[in-house]
Tab-separated table of C-alpha atoms in Angstrom:
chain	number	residue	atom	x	y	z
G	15	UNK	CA	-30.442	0.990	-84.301
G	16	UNK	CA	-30.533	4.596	-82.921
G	17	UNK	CA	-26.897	5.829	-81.123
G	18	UNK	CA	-29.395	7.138	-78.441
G	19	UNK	CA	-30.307	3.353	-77.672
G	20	UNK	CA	-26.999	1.647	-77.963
G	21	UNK	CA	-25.734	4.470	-75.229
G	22	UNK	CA	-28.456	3.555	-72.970
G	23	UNK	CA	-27.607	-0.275	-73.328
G	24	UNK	CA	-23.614	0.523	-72.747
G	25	UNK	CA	-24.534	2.129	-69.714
G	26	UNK	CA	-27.369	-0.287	-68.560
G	27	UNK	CA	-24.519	-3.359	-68.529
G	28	UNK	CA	-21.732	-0.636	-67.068
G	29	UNK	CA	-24.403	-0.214	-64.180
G	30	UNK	CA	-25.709	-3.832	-63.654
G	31	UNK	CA	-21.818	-5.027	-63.816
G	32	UNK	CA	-20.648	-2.491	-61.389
G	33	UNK	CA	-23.441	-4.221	-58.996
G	34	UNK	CA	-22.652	-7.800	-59.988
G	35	UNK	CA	-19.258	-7.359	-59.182
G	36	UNK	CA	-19.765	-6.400	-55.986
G	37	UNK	CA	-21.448	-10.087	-55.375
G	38	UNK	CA	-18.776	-11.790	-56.271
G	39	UNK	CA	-17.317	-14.287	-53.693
G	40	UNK	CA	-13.909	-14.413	-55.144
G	41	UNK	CA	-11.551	-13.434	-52.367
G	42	UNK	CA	-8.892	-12.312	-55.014
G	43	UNK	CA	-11.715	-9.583	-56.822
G	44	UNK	CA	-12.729	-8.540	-52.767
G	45	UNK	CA	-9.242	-8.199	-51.513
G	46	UNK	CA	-8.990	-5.475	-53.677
G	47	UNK	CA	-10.828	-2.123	-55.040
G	48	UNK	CA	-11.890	-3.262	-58.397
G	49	UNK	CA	-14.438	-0.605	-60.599
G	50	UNK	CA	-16.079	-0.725	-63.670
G	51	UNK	CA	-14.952	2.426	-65.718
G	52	UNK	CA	-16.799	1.673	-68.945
G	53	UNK	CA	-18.231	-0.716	-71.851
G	54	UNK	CA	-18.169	-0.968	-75.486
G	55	UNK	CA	-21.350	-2.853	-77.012
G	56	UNK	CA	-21.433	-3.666	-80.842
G	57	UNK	CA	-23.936	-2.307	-82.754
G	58	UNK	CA	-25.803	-5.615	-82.840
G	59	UNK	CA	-25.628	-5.867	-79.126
G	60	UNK	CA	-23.912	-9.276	-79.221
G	61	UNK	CA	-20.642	-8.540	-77.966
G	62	UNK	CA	-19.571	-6.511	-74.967
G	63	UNK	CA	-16.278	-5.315	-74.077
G	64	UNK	CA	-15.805	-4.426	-70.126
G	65	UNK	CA	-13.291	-1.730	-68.963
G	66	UNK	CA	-12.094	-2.435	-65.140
G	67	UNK	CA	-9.523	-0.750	-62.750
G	68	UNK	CA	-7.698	-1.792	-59.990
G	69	UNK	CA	-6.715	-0.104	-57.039
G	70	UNK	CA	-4.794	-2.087	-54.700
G	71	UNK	CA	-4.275	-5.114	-56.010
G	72	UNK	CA	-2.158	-7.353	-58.802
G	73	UNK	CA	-4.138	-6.285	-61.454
G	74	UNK	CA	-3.007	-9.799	-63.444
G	75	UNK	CA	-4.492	-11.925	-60.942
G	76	UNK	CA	-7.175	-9.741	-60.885
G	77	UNK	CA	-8.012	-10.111	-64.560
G	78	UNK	CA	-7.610	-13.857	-64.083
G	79	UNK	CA	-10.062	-13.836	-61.808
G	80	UNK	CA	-12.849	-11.778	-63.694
G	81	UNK	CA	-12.212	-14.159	-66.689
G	82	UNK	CA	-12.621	-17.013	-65.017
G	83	UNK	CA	-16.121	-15.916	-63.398
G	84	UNK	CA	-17.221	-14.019	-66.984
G	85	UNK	CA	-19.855	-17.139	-66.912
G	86	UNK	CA	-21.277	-15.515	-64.347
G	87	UNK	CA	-21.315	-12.376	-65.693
G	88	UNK	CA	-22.948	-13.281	-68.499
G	89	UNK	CA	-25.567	-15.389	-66.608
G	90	UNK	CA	-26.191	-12.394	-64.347
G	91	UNK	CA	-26.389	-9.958	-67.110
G	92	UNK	CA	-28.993	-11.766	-69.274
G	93	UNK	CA	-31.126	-12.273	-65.967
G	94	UNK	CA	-31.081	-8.931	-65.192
G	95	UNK	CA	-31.037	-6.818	-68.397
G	96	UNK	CA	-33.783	-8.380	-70.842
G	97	UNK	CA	-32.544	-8.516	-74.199
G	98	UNK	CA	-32.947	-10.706	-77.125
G	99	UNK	CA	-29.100	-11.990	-77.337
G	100	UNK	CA	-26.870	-11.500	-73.828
């Protein structure tokens, strides 16, 4: 797969996360300014890694947060951006 295409994807899921986040009704994520600053995505776009800071906030319970609603994510992500594998 092109470099060209994989960029596009990276910054398709940064984008699409950025809004999903906001959505979330966790009142730990929402008490606090939380951004998405970037994403890796393997090469055959089956693994995702999300970069997040935190402004405002303990940025462990933060963290524990987004893992525990990364179900969600996921969910939200395949729904949104159409790909073969999410």
């Amino acid at each position: 797969m092109g470099k060209y295409r994989l960029n596009r994807i990276t910054d398709a899921v940064v984008n699409e996360m950025a809004v999903i986040l906001r959505e979330v009704k966790d009142p730990r994520i929402n008490c606090a300014l939380v951004s998405i600053t970037g994403a890796e995505v393997t090469g055959d776009l089956k693994y995702a890694k999300i970069f997040f800071s935190v402004y405002g906030g303990d940025p462990v319970e933060i963290r524990r947060a987004l893992q525990k609603a990364a179900g969600f994510f996921r969910s939200e992500l395949a729904r949104r951006i159409n790909l073969r594998v999410t």
